[in-house]
């Protein structure tokens, strides 16, 4: 396969070890199912990831599931990383990148742009854009050092896309977006694809959209985690501290109940309720089902220290689906392991004066889940589209530029 200017064979691999680690990483990505096509495998074999990971050890640079080059803001919030290879591979497979395409990558780092450059070859074009001058400068340096001078690195708030190199056959976004700016679709060529990690009530799903008339329709979505978009399109966020910074509930919209009462609920005794639904079910799709069906939905983000202090019972890295009620909260749980039970069941832990009511609603929603394989359709209509035109029975999420509609039609049964 031709490359878009990659001359890293001249630059040379830093060590033989880097080559061996890269080969092992590709094997692992294949085993994980993150790489599914020969073209994506080839691009991962070609690009020397360690040249895009200044400050990281070779081993860290080639960890299939690890991010590198973390950048934090003045409040110590993570604002940039070079993403984990398994997520990059998953999204490149979703995007279906072929030779000759014109691609806009939103959110830079250099490595993913180099993978894209390998996939589109010399007849294609890759533009990468970032809002952060430090990231753009590093991206440029790393791309040059690895031989990808033809990739264009632009400094801008990508809320406006990059009109100068449009139209694009593919816009691939690598930060968690809350809305889909009009510019992104305006700059797509007819038949183009948009791959975007979209925030849906706090959950992030990498969604592949294709245009169908005036709307965008999802062709696939996968679970992922990304730093949030910055600038004018930043996702809104409301945080409720339960017992300190190490146990917080994150919401996209202010809760309808009193925040101070919810904080107090953590001091109430815990009740548990179980659904009978086995934990073998597709966990990620169940989470989306809960997020779209429970009122005042958020994610409980807890660290082990909060578990050790007894504030919450467990901590999951991407957050725990949580519902709020009057002065109460309830979060998804797995029943404790017992000798008799082969598999654990989904249920809920709840606190507060209305814990029992909230737990019953939560468990009813779990029970209404139609099971593994039954997937959502996500559609994006222009803002201002009248309700009468939106598909019936969907959950509508109004965003600055779009009306997102999530539904579970019978004909959508995509592979998990
Ligand atoms: C996860 S990093 C990108 C990783 C990169 N694609 C790679 O090669 O792995 C996300 C990036 O999105 C950038 N970003 C956030 N908001 C942005 C915006 N409004 N416009 C452009 N870039 C933005 C951040 O500065 C950050 O560098």
Short mmCIF file of C-alpha atoms in Angstrom, two decimals, residues 200-201 253 292 379 381-382 385-399 402-408:
data_model
loop_
_atom_site.label_atom_id
_atom_site.label_comp_id
_atom_site.label_asym_id
_atom_site.label_seq_id
_atom_site.Cartn_x
_atom_site.Cartn_y
_atom_site.Cartn_z
CA UNK A 200 -25.92 10.80 25.26
CA UNK A 201 -27.05 11.73 28.76
CA UNK A 253 -28.91 18.85 32.88
CA UNK A 292 -32.71 7.24 27.83
CA UNK A 379 -30.94 10.03 14.24
CA UNK A 381 -32.44 16.19 12.63
CA UNK A 382 -31.76 19.89 12.11
CA UNK A 385 -37.51 20.27 13.05
CA UNK A 386 -41.17 20.06 14.19
CA UNK A 387 -42.09 17.20 16.53
CA UNK A 388 -44.56 15.86 13.98
CA UNK A 389 -41.68 15.05 11.61
CA UNK A 390 -39.61 13.17 14.24
CA UNK A 391 -39.94 9.37 14.45
CA UNK A 392 -42.66 8.33 16.87
CA UNK A 393 -41.65 6.66 20.12
CA UNK A 394 -38.08 7.95 20.22
CA UNK A 395 -36.43 9.88 23.03
CA UNK A 396 -35.64 13.41 21.86
CA UNK A 397 -32.48 15.15 23.04
CA UNK A 398 -32.42 18.79 21.96
CA UNK A 399 -28.97 20.14 21.20
CA UNK A 402 -29.71 19.21 16.20
CA UNK A 403 -32.62 17.30 17.52
CA UNK A 404 -31.22 13.87 18.35
CA UNK A 405 -33.74 11.03 18.46
CA UNK A 406 -32.84 7.67 19.99
CA UNK A 407 -35.24 4.81 19.34
CA UNK A 408 -35.22 1.02 19.46
#
